[in-house]
Coordinates of N, CA and C in Angstrom, one line a residue:
M1 N 81.6 116.7 92.4 CA 81.7 115.4 93.2 C 83.2 115.1 93.4
K2 N 83.5 114.7 94.6 CA 84.9 114.3 94.9 C 85.2 113.0 94.3
I3 N 86.4 112.8 93.8 CA 86.8 111.5 93.3 C 87.9 110.9 94.2
V4 N 88.5 111.7 95.0 CA 89.5 111.1 96.0 C 89.0 111.5 97.4
L5 N 89.4 110.6 98.4 CA 89.1 110.9 99.8 C 90.3 110.9 100.6
S6 N 90.3 111.7 101.6 CA 91.4 111.7 102.6 C 91.2 110.7 103.6
V7 N 92.2 110.5 104.5 CA 92.0 109.5 105.6 C 90.9 109.8 106.5
I8 N 90.7 111.1 106.8 CA 89.6 111.5 107.6 C 88.2 111.3 107.0
E9 N 88.1 111.6 105.7 CA 86.9 111.4 105.0 C 86.5 110.0 104.9
L10 N 87.6 109.1 104.6 CA 87.3 107.7 104.5 C 86.9 107.1 105.8
S11 N 87.6 107.5 106.9 CA 87.2 107.0 108.2 C 85.8 107.4 108.6
E12 N 85.3 108.6 108.2 CA 83.9 108.9 108.4 C 83.0 108.1 107.6
M13 N 83.4 107.9 106.3 CA 82.5 107.1 105.4 C 82.4 105.7 105.9
L14 N 83.5 105.1 106.4 CA 83.4 103.7 106.9 C 83.0 103.5 108.3
A15 N 82.9 104.7 109.0 CA 82.6 104.7 110.5 C 83.6 103.9 111.3
V16 N 84.9 104.1 111.0 CA 86.0 103.6 111.7 C 87.0 104.7 112.1
S17 N 87.9 104.4 113.0 CA 88.9 105.5 113.4 C 89.9 105.7 112.4
T18 N 90.5 106.9 112.4 CA 91.6 107.2 111.5 C 92.8 106.2 111.8
D19 N 93.0 105.8 113.0 CA 94.0 104.9 113.4 C 93.8 103.5 112.6
S20 N 92.6 103.1 112.5 CA 92.3 101.9 111.8 C 92.6 102.0 110.3
I21 N 92.3 103.2 109.7 CA 92.7 103.4 108.3 C 94.2 103.4 108.1
Y22 N 94.9 104.1 109.0 CA 96.4 104.1 108.9 C 97.0 102.7 109.0
M23 N 96.4 101.9 109.9 CA 96.9 100.5 110.1 C 96.6 99.7 108.8
M24 N 95.4 99.9 108.2 CA 95.1 99.2 107.0 C 96.0 99.6 105.9
V25 N 96.4 100.9 105.8 CA 97.3 101.3 104.8 C 98.7 100.7 105.0
R26 N 99.2 100.7 106.3 CA 100.5 100.2 106.6 C 100.6 98.7 106.2
E27 N 99.5 98.0 106.4 CA 99.5 96.5 106.1 C 99.0 96.2 104.7
N28 N 98.8 97.3 103.9 CA 98.4 97.1 102.5 C 97.1 96.4 102.4
Q29 N 96.2 96.6 103.3 CA 94.9 96.0 103.3 C 93.8 96.8 102.5
I30 N 94.1 98.0 102.2 CA 93.1 98.9 101.5 C 93.8 99.6 100.4
P31 N 93.2 99.7 99.2 CA 93.8 100.3 98.1 C 94.0 101.8 98.3
H32 N 95.2 102.3 98.1 CA 95.5 103.7 98.4 C 96.6 104.2 97.5
V33 N 96.8 105.5 97.4 CA 98.0 106.1 96.7 C 98.6 107.1 97.7
R34 N 99.9 107.3 97.6 CA 100.6 108.3 98.3 C 101.0 109.4 97.4
V35 N 100.7 110.6 97.8 CA 101.1 111.8 97.1 C 101.9 112.6 98.1
R36 N 103.2 112.5 97.9 CA 104.2 113.1 99.0 C 103.8 112.5 100.3
R37 N 103.4 113.3 101.3 CA 103.1 112.8 102.6 C 101.6 112.5 102.8
R38 N 100.8 112.8 101.8 CA 99.3 112.5 101.9 C 99.0 111.1 101.4
I39 N 98.0 110.5 102.1 CA 97.5 109.2 101.7 C 96.1 109.5 101.1
L40 N 95.8 109.1 99.9 CA 94.5 109.4 99.3 C 93.9 108.1 98.8
F41 N 92.6 108.1 98.7 CA 91.8 106.9 98.3 C 90.9 107.3 97.2
H42 N 91.0 106.6 96.1 CA 90.1 106.8 94.9 C 88.7 106.3 95.3
K43 N 87.7 107.2 95.3 CA 86.4 106.8 95.8 C 85.8 105.6 95.1
E44 N 85.9 105.5 93.8 CA 85.3 104.4 93.0 C 86.1 103.1 93.4
T45 N 87.4 103.2 93.5 CA 88.2 102.0 93.9 C 87.8 101.5 95.3
I46 N 87.5 102.4 96.2 CA 87.1 102.0 97.6 C 85.7 101.4 97.5
E47 N 84.8 101.9 96.7 CA 83.5 101.3 96.6 C 83.6 99.9 96.0
D48 N 84.4 99.7 95.0 CA 84.7 98.4 94.4 C 85.3 97.4 95.5
W49 N 86.2 97.9 96.2 CA 86.9 97.2 97.3 C 85.9 96.7 98.3
L50 N 85.0 97.6 98.7 CA 84.0 97.2 99.7 C 83.0 96.2 99.1
K51 N 82.8 96.2 97.8 CA 82.0 95.2 97.2 C 82.7 93.8 97.0
G52 N 84.0 93.9 97.2 CA 84.9 92.7 97.0 C 85.3 92.5 95.6
T53 N 85.3 93.5 94.7 CA 85.7 93.3 93.3 C 87.0 94.0 93.0
S54 N 87.7 94.5 94.0 CA 89.0 95.2 93.7 C 90.0 94.1 93.5
S55 N 90.9 94.4 92.6 CA 92.0 93.5 92.3 C 93.1 93.5 93.3
L56 N 93.0 94.4 94.3 CA 94.0 94.5 95.4 C 93.6 93.7 96.6
N57 N 92.6 92.9 96.5 CA 92.2 92.0 97.7 C 93.2 91.0 97.9

């Protein structure tokens, strides 16, 4: 089971465009981490964020 998601995987999971994901990252609206040039999303954190329980809201 994957524990991190890429921008493309997250956009498919949320049914939004990758441009929307990049905009949310730029505006710090979604919890993410940067590893060099990659933007990654911890699956469990995103699930909590979707439920409204993330501390990054």
